[in-house]
PDB file of C-alpha atoms in Angstrom:
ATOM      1  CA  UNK A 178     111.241  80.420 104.500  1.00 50.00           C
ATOM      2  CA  UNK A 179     112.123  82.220 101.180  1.00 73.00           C
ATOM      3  CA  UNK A 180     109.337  84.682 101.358  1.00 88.00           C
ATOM      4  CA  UNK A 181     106.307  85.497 103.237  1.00 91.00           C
ATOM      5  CA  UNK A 182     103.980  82.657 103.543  1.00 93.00           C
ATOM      6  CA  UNK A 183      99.797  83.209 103.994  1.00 94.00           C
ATOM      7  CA  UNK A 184      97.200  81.033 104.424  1.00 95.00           C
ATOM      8  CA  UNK A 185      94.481  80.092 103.935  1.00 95.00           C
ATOM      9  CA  UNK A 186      94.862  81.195 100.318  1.00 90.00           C
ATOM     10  CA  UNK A 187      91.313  81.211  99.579  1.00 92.00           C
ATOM     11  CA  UNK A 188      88.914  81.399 102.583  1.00 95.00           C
ATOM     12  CA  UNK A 189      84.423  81.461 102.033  1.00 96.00           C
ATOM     13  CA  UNK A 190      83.184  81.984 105.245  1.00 96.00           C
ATOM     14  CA  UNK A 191      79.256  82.677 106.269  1.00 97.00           C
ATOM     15  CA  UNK A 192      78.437  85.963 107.754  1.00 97.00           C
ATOM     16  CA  UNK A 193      78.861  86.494 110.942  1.00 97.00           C
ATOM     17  CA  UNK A 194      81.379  83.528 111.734  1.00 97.00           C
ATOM     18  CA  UNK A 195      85.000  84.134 112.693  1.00 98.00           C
ATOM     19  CA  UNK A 196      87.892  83.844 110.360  1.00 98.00           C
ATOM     20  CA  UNK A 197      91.428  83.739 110.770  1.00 98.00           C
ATOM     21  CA  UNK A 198      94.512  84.555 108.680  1.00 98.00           C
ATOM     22  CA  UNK A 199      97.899  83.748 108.751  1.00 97.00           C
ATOM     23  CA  UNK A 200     101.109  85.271 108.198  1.00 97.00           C
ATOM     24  CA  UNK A 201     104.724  83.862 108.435  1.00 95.00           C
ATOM     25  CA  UNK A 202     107.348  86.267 107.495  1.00 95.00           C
ATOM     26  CA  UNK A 203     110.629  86.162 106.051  1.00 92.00           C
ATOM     27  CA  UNK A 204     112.808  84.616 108.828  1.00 91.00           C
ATOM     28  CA  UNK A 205     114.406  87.441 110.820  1.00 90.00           C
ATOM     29  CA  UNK A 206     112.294  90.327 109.433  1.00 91.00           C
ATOM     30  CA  UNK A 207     111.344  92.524 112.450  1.00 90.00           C
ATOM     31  CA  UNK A 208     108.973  94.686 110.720  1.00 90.00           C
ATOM     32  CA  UNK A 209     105.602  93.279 109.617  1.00 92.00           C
ATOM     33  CA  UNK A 210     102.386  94.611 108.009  1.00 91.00           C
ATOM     34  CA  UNK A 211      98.775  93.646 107.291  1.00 94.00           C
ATOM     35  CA  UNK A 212      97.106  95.481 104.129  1.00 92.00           C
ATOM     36  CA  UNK A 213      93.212  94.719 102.887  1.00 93.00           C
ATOM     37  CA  UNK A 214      93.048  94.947  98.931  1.00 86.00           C
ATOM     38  CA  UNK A 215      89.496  95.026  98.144  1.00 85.00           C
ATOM     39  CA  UNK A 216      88.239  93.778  94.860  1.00 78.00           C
ATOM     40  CA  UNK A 217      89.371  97.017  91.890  1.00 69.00           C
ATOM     41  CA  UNK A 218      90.661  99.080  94.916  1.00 74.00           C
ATOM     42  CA  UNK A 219      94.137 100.189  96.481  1.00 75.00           C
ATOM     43  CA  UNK A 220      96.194  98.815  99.103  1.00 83.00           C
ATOM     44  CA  UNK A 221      94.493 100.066 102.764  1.00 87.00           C
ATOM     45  CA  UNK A 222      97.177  99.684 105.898  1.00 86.00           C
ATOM     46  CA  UNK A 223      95.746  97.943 108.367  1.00 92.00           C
ATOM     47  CA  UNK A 224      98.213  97.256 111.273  1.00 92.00           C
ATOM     48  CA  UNK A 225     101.929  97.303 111.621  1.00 89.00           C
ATOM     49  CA  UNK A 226     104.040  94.984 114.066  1.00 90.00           C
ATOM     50  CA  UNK A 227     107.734  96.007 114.296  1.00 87.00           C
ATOM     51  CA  UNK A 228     109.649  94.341 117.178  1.00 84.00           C
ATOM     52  CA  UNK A 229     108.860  93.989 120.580  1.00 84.00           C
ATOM     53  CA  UNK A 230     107.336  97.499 120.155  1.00 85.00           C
ATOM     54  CA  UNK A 231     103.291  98.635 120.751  1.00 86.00           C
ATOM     55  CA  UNK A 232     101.537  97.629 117.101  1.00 88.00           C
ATOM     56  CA  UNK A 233     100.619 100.221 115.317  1.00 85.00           C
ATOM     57  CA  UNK A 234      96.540  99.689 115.316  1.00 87.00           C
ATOM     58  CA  UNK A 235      95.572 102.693 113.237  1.00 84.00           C
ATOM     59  CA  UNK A 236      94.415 101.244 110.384  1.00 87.00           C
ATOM     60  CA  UNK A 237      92.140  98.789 111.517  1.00 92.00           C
ATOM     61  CA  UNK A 238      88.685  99.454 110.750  1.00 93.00           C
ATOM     62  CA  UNK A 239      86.755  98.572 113.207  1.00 94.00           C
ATOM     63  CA  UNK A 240      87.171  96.293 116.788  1.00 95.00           C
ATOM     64  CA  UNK A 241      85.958  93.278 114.790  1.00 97.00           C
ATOM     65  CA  UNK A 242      89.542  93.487 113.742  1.00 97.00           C
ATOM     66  CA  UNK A 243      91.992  92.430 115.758  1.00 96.00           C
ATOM     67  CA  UNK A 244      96.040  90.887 115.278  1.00 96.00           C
ATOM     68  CA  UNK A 245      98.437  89.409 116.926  1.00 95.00           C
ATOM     69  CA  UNK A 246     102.304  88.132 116.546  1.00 94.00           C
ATOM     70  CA  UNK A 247     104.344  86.031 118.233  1.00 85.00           C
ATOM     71  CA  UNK A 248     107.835  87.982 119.181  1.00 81.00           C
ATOM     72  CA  UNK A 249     109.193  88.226 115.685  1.00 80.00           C
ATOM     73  CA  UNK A 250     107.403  85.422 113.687  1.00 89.00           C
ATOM     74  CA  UNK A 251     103.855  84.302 113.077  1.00 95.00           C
ATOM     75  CA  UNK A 252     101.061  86.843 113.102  1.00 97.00           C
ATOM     76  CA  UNK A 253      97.338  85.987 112.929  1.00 97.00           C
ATOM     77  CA  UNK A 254      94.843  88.518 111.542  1.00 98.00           C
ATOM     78  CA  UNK A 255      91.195  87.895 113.389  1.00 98.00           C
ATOM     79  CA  UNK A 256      88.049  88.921 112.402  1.00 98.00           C
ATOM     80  CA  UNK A 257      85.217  88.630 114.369  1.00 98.00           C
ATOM     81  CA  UNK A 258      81.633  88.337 112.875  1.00 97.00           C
ATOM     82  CA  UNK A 259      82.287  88.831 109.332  1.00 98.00           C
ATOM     83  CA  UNK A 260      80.127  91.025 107.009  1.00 97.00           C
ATOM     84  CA  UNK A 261      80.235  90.607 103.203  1.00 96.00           C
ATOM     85  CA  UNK A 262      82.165  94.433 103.185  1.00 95.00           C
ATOM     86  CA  UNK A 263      84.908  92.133 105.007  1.00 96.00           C
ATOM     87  CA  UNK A 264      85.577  90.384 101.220  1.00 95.00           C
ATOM     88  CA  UNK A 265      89.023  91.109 100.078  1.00 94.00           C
ATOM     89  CA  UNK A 266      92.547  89.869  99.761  1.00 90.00           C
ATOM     90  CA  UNK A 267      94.516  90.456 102.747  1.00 94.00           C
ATOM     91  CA  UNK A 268      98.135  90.732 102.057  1.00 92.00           C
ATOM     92  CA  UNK A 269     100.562  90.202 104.458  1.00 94.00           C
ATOM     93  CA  UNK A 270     103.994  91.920 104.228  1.00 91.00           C
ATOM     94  CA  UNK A 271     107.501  91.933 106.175  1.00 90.00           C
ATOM     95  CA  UNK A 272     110.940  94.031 106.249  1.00 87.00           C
ATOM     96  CA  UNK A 273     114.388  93.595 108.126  1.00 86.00           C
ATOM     97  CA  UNK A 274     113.421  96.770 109.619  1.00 75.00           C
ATOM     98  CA  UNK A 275     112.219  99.984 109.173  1.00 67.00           C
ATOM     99  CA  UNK A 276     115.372 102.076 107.459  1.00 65.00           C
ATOM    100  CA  UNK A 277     114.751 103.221 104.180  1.00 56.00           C
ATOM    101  CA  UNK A 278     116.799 100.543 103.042  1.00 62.00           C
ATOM    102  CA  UNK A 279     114.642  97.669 103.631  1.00 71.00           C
ATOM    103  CA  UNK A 280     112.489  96.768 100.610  1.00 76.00           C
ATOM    104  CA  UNK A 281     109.314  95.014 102.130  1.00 81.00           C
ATOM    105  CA  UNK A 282     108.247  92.005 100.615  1.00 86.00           C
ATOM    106  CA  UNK A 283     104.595  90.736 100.346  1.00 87.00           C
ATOM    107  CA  UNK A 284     102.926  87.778 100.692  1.00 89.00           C
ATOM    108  CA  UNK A 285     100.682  86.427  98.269  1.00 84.00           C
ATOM    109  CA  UNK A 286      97.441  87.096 100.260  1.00 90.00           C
ATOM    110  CA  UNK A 287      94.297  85.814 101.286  1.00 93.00           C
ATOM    111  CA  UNK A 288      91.340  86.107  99.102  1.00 91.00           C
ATOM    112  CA  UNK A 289      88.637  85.940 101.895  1.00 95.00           C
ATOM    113  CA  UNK A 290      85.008  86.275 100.564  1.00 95.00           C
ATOM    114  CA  UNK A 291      81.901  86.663 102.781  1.00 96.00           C
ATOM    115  CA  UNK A 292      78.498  85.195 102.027  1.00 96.00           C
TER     116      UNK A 292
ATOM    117  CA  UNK B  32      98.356 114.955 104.254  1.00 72.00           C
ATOM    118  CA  UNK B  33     100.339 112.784 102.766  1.00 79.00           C
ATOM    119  CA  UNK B  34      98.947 110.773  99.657  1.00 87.00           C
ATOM    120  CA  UNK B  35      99.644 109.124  96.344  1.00 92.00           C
ATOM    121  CA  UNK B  36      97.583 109.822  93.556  1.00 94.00           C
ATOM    122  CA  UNK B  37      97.534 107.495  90.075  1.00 94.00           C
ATOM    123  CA  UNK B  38      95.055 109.428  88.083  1.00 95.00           C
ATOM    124  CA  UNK B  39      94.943 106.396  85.301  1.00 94.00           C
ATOM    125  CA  UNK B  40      92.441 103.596  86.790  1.00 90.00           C
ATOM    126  CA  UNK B  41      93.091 101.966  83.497  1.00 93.00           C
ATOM    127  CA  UNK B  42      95.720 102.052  80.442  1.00 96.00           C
ATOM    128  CA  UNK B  43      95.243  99.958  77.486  1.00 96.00           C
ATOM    129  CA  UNK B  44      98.881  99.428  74.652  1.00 97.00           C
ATOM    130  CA  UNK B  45      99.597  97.862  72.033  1.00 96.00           C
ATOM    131  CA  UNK B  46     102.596  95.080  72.461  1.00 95.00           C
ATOM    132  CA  UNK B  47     105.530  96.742  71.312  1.00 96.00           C
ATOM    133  CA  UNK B  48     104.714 100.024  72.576  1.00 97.00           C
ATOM    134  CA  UNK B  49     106.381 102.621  75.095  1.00 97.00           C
ATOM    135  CA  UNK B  50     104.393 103.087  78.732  1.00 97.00           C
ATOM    136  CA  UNK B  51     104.651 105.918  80.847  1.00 97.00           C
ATOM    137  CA  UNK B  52     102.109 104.696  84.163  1.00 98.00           C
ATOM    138  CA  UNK B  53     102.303 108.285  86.591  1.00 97.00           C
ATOM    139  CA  UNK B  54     102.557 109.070  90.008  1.00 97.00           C
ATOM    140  CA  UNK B  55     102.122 112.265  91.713  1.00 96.00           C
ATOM    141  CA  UNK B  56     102.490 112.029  95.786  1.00 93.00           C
ATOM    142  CA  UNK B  57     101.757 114.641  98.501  1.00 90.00           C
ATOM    143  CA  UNK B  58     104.920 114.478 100.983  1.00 81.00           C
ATOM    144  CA  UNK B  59     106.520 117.400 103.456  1.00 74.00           C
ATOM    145  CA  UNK B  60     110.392 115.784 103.048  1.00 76.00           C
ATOM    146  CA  UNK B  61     112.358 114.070 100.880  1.00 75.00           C
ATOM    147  CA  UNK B  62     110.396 110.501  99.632  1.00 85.00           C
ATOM    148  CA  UNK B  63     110.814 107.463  99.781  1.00 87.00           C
ATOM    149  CA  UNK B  64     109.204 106.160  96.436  1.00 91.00           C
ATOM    150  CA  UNK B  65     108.478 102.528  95.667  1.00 92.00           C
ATOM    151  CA  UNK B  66     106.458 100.899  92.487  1.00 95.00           C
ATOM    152  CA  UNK B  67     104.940  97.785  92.655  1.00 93.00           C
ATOM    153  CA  UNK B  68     103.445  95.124  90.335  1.00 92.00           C
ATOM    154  CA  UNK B  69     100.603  92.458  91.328  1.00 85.00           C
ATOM    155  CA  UNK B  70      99.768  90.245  88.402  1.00 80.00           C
ATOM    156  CA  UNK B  71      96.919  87.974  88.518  1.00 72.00           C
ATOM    157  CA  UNK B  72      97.035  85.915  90.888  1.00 62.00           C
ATOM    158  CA  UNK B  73      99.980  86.785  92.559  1.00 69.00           C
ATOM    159  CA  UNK B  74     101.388  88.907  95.448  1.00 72.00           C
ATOM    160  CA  UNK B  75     103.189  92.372  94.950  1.00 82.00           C
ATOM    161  CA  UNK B  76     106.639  92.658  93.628  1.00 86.00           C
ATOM    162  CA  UNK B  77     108.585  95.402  94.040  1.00 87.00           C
ATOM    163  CA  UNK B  78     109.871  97.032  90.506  1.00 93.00           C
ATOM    164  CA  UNK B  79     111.662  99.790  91.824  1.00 91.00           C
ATOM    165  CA  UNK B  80     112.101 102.239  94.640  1.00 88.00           C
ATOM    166  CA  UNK B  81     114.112 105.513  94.489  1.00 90.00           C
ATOM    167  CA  UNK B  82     115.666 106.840  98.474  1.00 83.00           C
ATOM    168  CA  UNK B  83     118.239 109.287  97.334  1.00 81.00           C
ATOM    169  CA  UNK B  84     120.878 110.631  94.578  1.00 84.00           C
ATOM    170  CA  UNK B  85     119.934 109.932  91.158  1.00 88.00           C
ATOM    171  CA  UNK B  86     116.788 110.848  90.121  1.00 92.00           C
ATOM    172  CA  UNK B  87     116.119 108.646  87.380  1.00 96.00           C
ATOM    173  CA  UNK B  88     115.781 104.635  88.730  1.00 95.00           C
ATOM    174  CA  UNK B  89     116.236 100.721  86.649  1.00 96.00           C
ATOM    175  CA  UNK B  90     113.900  98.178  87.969  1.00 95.00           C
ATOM    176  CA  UNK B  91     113.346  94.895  87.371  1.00 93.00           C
ATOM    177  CA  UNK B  92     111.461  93.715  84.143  1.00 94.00           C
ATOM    178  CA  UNK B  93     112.980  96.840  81.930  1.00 96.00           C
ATOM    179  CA  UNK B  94     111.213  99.634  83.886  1.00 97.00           C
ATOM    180  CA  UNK B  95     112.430 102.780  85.137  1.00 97.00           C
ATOM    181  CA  UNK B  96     110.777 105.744  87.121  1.00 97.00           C
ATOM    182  CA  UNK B  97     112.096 109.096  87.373  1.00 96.00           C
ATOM    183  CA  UNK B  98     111.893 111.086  90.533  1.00 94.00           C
ATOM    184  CA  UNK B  99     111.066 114.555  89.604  1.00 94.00           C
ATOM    185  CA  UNK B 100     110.723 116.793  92.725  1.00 91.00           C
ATOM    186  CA  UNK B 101     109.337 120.050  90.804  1.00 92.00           C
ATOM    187  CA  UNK B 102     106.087 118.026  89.328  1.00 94.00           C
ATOM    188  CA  UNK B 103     106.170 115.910  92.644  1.00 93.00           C
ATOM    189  CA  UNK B 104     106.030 112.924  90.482  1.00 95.00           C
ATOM    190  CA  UNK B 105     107.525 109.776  89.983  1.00 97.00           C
ATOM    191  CA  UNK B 106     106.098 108.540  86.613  1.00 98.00           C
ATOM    192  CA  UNK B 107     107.189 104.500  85.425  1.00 98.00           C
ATOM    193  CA  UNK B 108     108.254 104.257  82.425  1.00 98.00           C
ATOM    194  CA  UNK B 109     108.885 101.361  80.085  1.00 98.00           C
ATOM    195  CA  UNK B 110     110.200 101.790  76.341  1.00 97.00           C
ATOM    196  CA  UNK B 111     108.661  98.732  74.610  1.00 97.00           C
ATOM    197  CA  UNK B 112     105.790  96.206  76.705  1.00 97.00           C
ATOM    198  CA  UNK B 113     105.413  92.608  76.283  1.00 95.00           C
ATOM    199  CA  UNK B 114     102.005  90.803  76.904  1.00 93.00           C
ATOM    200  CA  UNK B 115     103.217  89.680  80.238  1.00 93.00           C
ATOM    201  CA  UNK B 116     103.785  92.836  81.579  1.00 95.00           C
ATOM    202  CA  UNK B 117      99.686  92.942  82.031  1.00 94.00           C
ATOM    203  CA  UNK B 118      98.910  93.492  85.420  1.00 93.00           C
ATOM    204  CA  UNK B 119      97.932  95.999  87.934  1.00 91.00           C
ATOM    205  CA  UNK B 120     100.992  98.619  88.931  1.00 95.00           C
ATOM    206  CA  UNK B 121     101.123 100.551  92.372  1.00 93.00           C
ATOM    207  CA  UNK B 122     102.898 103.235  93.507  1.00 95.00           C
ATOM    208  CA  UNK B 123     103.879 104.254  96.954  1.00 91.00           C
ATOM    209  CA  UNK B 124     105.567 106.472  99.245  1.00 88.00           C
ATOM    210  CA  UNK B 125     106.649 105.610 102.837  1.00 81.00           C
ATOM    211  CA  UNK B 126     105.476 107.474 105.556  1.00 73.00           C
ATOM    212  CA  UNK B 127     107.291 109.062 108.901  1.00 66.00           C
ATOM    213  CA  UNK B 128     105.933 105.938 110.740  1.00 62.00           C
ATOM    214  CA  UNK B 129     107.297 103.582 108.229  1.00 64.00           C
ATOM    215  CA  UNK B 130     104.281 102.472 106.468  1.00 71.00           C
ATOM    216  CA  UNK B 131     103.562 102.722 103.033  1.00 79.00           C
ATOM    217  CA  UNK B 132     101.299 105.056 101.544  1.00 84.00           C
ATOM    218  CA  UNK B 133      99.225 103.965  98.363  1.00 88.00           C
ATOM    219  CA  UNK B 134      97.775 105.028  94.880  1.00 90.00           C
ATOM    220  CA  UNK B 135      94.676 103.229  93.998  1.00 88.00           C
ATOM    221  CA  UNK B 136      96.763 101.327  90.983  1.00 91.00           C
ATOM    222  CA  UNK B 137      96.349 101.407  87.805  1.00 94.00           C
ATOM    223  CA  UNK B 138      95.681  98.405  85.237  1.00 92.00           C
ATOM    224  CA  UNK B 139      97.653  97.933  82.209  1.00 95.00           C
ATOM    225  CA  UNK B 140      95.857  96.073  79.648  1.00 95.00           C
ATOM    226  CA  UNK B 141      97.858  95.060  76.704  1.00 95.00           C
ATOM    227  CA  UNK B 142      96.791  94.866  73.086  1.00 92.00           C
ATOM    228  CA  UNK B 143      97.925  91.942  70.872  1.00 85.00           C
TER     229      UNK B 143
END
């Protein structure tokens, strides 16, 4: 597609159910990124797919969090057993590659609240 | 460690008027700088970014940033707002691993 493409957009979910987030990225973007923006906070990294390389996990906060992606397209953020600290957009983000050339481009997130 | 400080949580200007939005990172080599904008609403777009050479960097909308290596800043500048330039701006630097590294933000408010 033109740009990266999340959904849900908006997402209330009970505590302690399951959610699930989506990301498409830019066709042909090898690189891709999950960030959590919570609510008059910064950007926090979260995980970081690039190829058919080991994800980059280090920013995940805790095992309730978890991600996936298929080869170089669709990744799914999971959260297991949401808590109300879970409420934040999560904004999804992808690059050709990881040169310092390549301008990564962000999805509009999804603005997940917990109640 | 490497980090990106905006020390402004919150600027308010009058239409019309010049902005200066700063930056100061903490990085061992040469940065790769990168301001963002996320209006209301929306995702992030990037304004700018500087990699190299000149130190002083056009971006979309009428801003620029200037790189200056000695303050280890990299302050955004814009000479004359509108109201639509309201929104919250982020700066960042990328990492050795390739992620991005980023300020808290700060919120431009804009005075009719």
């Amino acid at each position: 597609g033109a740009g990266v493409s999340q959904s849900p957009s908006n997402k209330v979910t009970e505590k302690g159910k399951d959610v699930e987030l989506r990301c498409d990225p830019i066709s042909g973007h090898t690189a891709l990124y999950w960030y959590r923006q919570r609510l008059g906070q910064g950007l926090e990294f979260l995980i970081y797919f690039q190829g058919n390389s080991a994800p980059d996990k280090s920013g995940l906060p805790s095992d309730r969090f978890s991600a996936e992606r298929t080869g170089e397209s669709v990744s799914t953020l999971t959260i297991q057993r949401t808590q109300q600290e879970d409420s934040a957009v999560y904004l999804c983000a992808s690059s050709l590659g990881t040169s310092s050339g390549n301008t990564i481009y962000f999805g509009e997130g999804s603005w997940l609240t917990v109640v | 460690a490497q980090s990106v400080t905006q020390p402004d949580i919150h600027i308010t200007v009058s239409e019309g008027a010049s902005l200066e939005l700063r930056c100061n990172y903490s990085y061992g080599a040469t940065p790769y700088l990168f301001w963002y904008v996320q209006s209301p609403g929306q995702g992030l777009q990037l304004l700018l970014k500087y990699f190299s050479g000149d130190t002083l960097v056009q971006g979309i909308k009428g801003f620029e940033a200037e790189f200056k290596r000695s303050q280890s800043s990299f302050n955004l500048r814009k000479p004359s707002v509108h109201w639509s330039d309201a929104a919250e701006y982020f700066c960042a630097v990328r990492s050795s691993n390739y992620q991005l590294i980023w300020g808290a933000g700060t919120k431009l408010i804009i005075k009719p």
